[in-house]
Short mmCIF file of C-alpha atoms in Angstrom, two decimals:
data_model
loop_
_atom_site.label_atom_id
_atom_site.label_comp_id
_atom_site.label_asym_id
_atom_site.label_seq_id
_atom_site.Cartn_x
_atom_site.Cartn_y
_atom_site.Cartn_z
CA MET A 1 -91.79 126.21 -79.10
CA LYS A 2 -91.30 129.66 -77.63
CA TYR A 3 -87.66 128.93 -76.79
CA TRP A 4 -87.03 127.65 -80.32
CA LEU A 5 -88.59 130.78 -81.81
CA ALA A 6 -86.62 133.05 -79.50
CA GLY A 7 -83.39 131.32 -80.47
CA PHE A 8 -84.17 131.61 -84.16
CA CYS A 9 -84.89 135.34 -83.77
CA LEU A 10 -81.60 135.85 -81.92
CA VAL A 11 -79.61 134.15 -84.68
CA PHE A 12 -81.44 136.23 -87.30
CA VAL A 13 -80.64 139.47 -85.46
CA LEU A 14 -76.97 138.51 -85.17
CA ILE A 15 -76.80 137.79 -88.90
CA LEU A 16 -78.33 141.17 -89.68
CA ALA A 17 -75.90 142.89 -87.32
CA GLY A 18 -72.99 141.20 -89.02
CA CYS A 19 -74.22 142.34 -92.42
CA GLY A 20 -74.68 145.85 -91.14
CA ASN A 21 -71.10 146.03 -89.90
CA SER A 22 -69.56 144.77 -93.14
CA ASP A 23 -69.43 148.30 -94.53
CA GLU A 24 -67.48 149.47 -91.49
CA GLN A 25 -64.37 147.61 -92.63
CA THR A 26 -61.66 150.13 -93.35
CA ALA A 27 -59.24 150.09 -96.22
CA SER A 28 -55.64 149.59 -95.14
CA VAL A 29 -52.37 150.15 -96.96
CA SER A 30 -51.31 146.79 -95.57
CA ASP A 31 -53.54 145.35 -98.31
CA ILE A 32 -51.27 146.67 -101.07
CA PRO A 33 -50.19 143.64 -103.14
CA ASP A 34 -46.75 143.13 -104.60
CA GLU A 35 -46.16 145.91 -107.12
CA PRO A 36 -44.30 145.81 -110.44
CA ASP A 37 -40.72 147.02 -110.28
CA LYS A 38 -40.30 150.79 -110.30
CA GLU A 39 -38.52 150.87 -113.66
CA THR A 40 -41.45 149.13 -115.37
CA VAL A 41 -44.01 151.59 -114.01
CA THR A 42 -41.80 154.57 -114.84
CA SER A 43 -41.44 153.30 -118.39
CA GLU A 44 -45.23 152.97 -118.71
CA PHE A 45 -45.65 156.64 -117.90
CA GLU A 46 -42.70 157.91 -119.92
CA ASN A 47 -43.72 156.01 -123.05
CA SER A 48 -47.47 156.58 -122.83
CA VAL A 49 -49.04 157.96 -125.99
CA GLY A 50 -52.60 159.21 -125.93
CA GLU A 51 -53.35 157.75 -122.49
CA SER A 52 -55.03 160.01 -119.94
CA ILE A 53 -53.39 160.50 -116.57
CA GLU A 54 -56.40 158.81 -114.92
CA THR A 55 -55.96 155.69 -117.06
CA LEU A 56 -52.23 155.52 -116.38
CA ILE A 57 -52.77 155.75 -112.64
CA ASP A 58 -55.54 153.17 -112.73
CA ASN A 59 -53.43 150.76 -114.78
CA ASN A 60 -50.32 151.01 -112.62
CA PHE A 61 -51.33 151.54 -108.99
CA TYR A 62 -53.40 149.67 -106.41
CA LEU A 63 -56.95 150.99 -105.91
CA LEU A 64 -57.16 151.33 -102.14
CA ASP A 65 -60.51 153.01 -101.65
CA VAL A 66 -63.38 154.84 -103.36
CA VAL A 67 -65.09 157.96 -102.02
CA SER A 68 -68.44 158.91 -103.52
CA GLY A 69 -70.83 161.76 -102.84
CA GLU A 70 -74.61 161.91 -102.90
CA ARG A 71 -74.09 165.25 -104.59
CA ARG A 72 -72.59 163.29 -107.50
CA GLY A 73 -69.05 162.53 -108.48
CA SER A 74 -66.43 160.27 -106.95
CA ALA A 75 -62.78 159.99 -106.01
CA ASN A 76 -60.55 156.95 -106.40
CA VAL A 77 -57.71 156.59 -103.90
CA TYR A 78 -54.65 154.63 -104.99
CA ALA A 79 -51.63 153.60 -102.93
CA THR A 80 -48.04 152.81 -103.79
CA ARG A 81 -44.76 152.07 -102.05
CA LEU A 82 -42.71 152.77 -105.17
CA TYR A 83 -42.67 156.57 -105.23
CA THR A 84 -42.57 159.58 -102.94
CA VAL A 85 -44.83 162.61 -103.45
CA ASP A 86 -42.05 164.49 -105.25
CA GLU A 87 -41.27 161.54 -107.51
CA LEU A 88 -44.93 161.11 -108.48
CA GLU A 89 -45.21 164.79 -109.29
CA GLU A 90 -42.36 164.50 -111.78
CA LEU A 91 -43.67 161.21 -113.18
CA PHE A 92 -47.14 162.63 -113.82
CA LYS A 93 -45.81 165.83 -115.38
CA GLN A 94 -43.73 163.79 -117.83
CA ALA A 95 -46.78 161.81 -118.94
CA GLU A 96 -49.31 164.66 -119.10
CA GLY A 97 -48.65 168.15 -117.83
CA PRO A 98 -51.32 169.51 -115.46
CA ASP A 99 -53.22 172.74 -116.06
CA GLU A 100 -52.36 173.88 -112.53
CA ILE A 101 -50.09 172.56 -109.82
CA SER A 102 -49.91 173.72 -106.23
CA ASP A 103 -46.96 174.17 -103.97
CA LYS A 104 -46.55 171.36 -101.48
CA LYS A 105 -48.40 172.23 -98.26
CA ASN A 106 -48.43 170.04 -95.16
CA GLY A 107 -46.87 167.25 -97.18
CA GLN A 108 -49.65 167.36 -99.79
CA GLN A 109 -49.75 168.56 -103.38
CA ILE A 110 -52.65 168.96 -105.81
CA MET A 111 -52.44 168.80 -109.59
CA ILE A 112 -55.41 170.02 -111.64
CA TYR A 113 -56.08 168.41 -115.00
CA ASP A 114 -58.96 169.02 -117.39
CA ASP A 115 -61.34 166.60 -115.70
CA VAL A 116 -59.71 165.62 -112.41
CA PHE A 117 -57.95 166.89 -109.31
CA ILE A 118 -55.04 164.67 -108.24
CA THR A 119 -53.88 164.92 -104.65
CA LEU A 120 -50.56 163.39 -103.60
CA LYS A 121 -49.78 162.78 -99.94
CA GLN A 122 -47.94 160.47 -97.60
CA SER A 123 -50.15 157.92 -95.86
CA GLU A 124 -50.75 158.56 -92.16
CA GLU A 125 -50.88 154.79 -91.69
CA ASP A 126 -47.46 154.05 -93.20
CA GLU A 127 -44.88 156.70 -94.04
CA ASP A 128 -43.47 154.48 -96.80
CA VAL A 129 -46.77 154.62 -98.71
CA THR A 130 -47.90 157.48 -100.95
CA LEU A 131 -51.61 158.02 -101.58
CA ILE A 132 -52.93 159.25 -104.93
CA GLU A 133 -56.45 160.63 -104.82
CA VAL A 134 -58.05 161.11 -108.24
CA ALA A 135 -61.25 163.14 -107.80
CA ASP A 136 -63.41 164.09 -110.74
CA ARG A 137 -64.28 167.76 -111.08
CA ILE A 138 -67.95 167.23 -110.17
CA PHE A 139 -66.98 165.59 -106.88
CA VAL A 140 -64.58 168.41 -106.03
CA ARG A 141 -67.10 171.12 -106.85
CA ASN A 142 -69.95 169.53 -104.90
CA ASN A 143 -68.17 168.07 -101.87
CA TYR A 144 -64.86 169.75 -101.08
CA SER A 145 -64.36 172.37 -98.40
CA PRO A 146 -63.36 175.68 -100.02
CA ASN A 147 -61.00 176.44 -97.14
CA TYR A 148 -59.19 173.17 -97.73
CA LEU A 149 -58.71 173.91 -101.42
CA ASN A 150 -57.72 177.51 -100.63
CA THR A 151 -54.68 176.08 -98.86
CA PHE A 152 -53.41 175.16 -102.31
CA PHE A 153 -55.12 177.53 -104.77
CA THR A 154 -56.58 181.03 -104.69
CA PHE A 155 -60.33 181.55 -104.45
CA ALA A 156 -60.08 183.47 -107.74
CA LEU A 157 -58.79 180.36 -109.51
CA LEU A 158 -61.34 178.08 -107.83
CA ASN A 159 -64.21 180.40 -108.73
CA SER A 160 -63.00 180.50 -112.33
CA LEU A 161 -63.22 176.70 -112.40
CA PHE A 162 -66.53 176.18 -110.58
CA GLY A 163 -68.48 179.43 -110.93
CA SER A 164 -68.07 183.00 -109.72
CA ASN A 165 -69.84 182.43 -106.38
CA TRP A 166 -68.62 178.90 -105.72
CA SER A 167 -66.35 179.64 -102.75
CA GLN A 168 -68.94 181.70 -100.88
CA ASN A 169 -71.75 179.27 -101.63
CA ARG A 170 -69.67 176.35 -100.40
CA MET A 171 -68.65 178.24 -97.26
CA ASP A 172 -72.32 178.82 -96.47
CA THR A 173 -73.05 175.14 -97.04
CA CYS A 174 -70.10 174.03 -94.94
CA GLN A 175 -70.83 176.19 -91.90
CA SER A 176 -72.08 173.17 -89.98
CA GLY A 177 -68.78 171.38 -90.68
CA GLY A 178 -68.03 168.07 -92.30
CA CYS A 179 -67.41 169.11 -95.90
CA TYR A 180 -64.81 166.92 -97.52
CA GLY A 181 -61.24 167.90 -96.78
CA GLY A 182 -59.24 165.29 -98.62
CA TYR A 183 -58.73 161.59 -97.98
CA THR A 184 -57.20 160.38 -94.76
CA SER A 185 -57.00 156.98 -93.11
CA THR A 186 -57.50 158.34 -89.59
CA TYR A 187 -60.86 160.17 -89.66
CA ARG A 188 -64.36 158.81 -90.22
CA SER A 189 -67.70 160.54 -89.72
CA ASN A 190 -71.40 159.91 -90.18
CA ASP A 191 -72.21 163.62 -89.95
CA ASP A 192 -71.02 165.38 -93.08
CA GLY A 193 -73.08 168.55 -92.84
CA GLY A 194 -72.87 169.63 -96.44
CA GLY A 195 -74.42 166.56 -98.05
CA SER A 196 -73.56 162.92 -97.60
CA THR A 197 -70.14 161.98 -98.91
CA ARG A 198 -69.47 158.28 -98.70
CA ARG A 199 -66.47 156.00 -98.80
CA GLY A 200 -67.71 153.29 -101.12
CA THR A 201 -71.02 152.30 -99.53
CA SER A 202 -69.80 153.11 -96.03
CA ASN A 203 -68.67 156.21 -94.14
CA TYR A 204 -66.67 158.86 -95.89
CA ARG A 205 -63.19 159.86 -94.92
CA GLY A 206 -62.65 163.59 -94.70
CA GLY A 207 -60.02 166.01 -93.57
CA GLY A 208 -61.09 166.17 -89.95
CA PRO A 209 -64.08 167.59 -88.09
CA ASP A 210 -63.14 171.19 -88.90
CA ALA A 211 -62.45 170.66 -92.59
CA GLY A 212 -65.61 172.44 -93.73
CA LYS A 213 -65.42 175.45 -91.42
#
């Protein structure tokens, strides 16, 4: 009887362990399905009328991952093999011009629209894949590292968007490190310092351990 009970308990523990590890599965660009031909997608953007840039991206690109923050807001990460960063910049500008657009830094570029920040970058996992991160303004304000954003935009502009003391307040919050520094497929952390930011229901993906410093 005791052996039977011990065996049952062991199986139960293993089942629980398996369930607990399910959230550790990482998104991979190898999961990108066959995409429509490039001309079709380009036409969708060029002939869009009244569609928001978020809707166009969601309708035409593969949703690779979702990053959400306990401080509210979320970011959807899409992936495509059809376009480079430069080509996506031009495609998006034709459909709906951004309010602000950064220079390209370290292979990344950020476009600011009314409600979202769109980051374009080459995937670290596959150089033929471009990642499109669409982060709502609440997520950016409450989770991003100010030093990361300052790579692309001035603190004066960021403070005008999020509040006059936003950059300093976020720096104070991020002193312990771990504030979100943009999506990457190579870094995962359980210790986010400035409030839990999660990838889906699992661990968030940030810009490296020094992103919030």
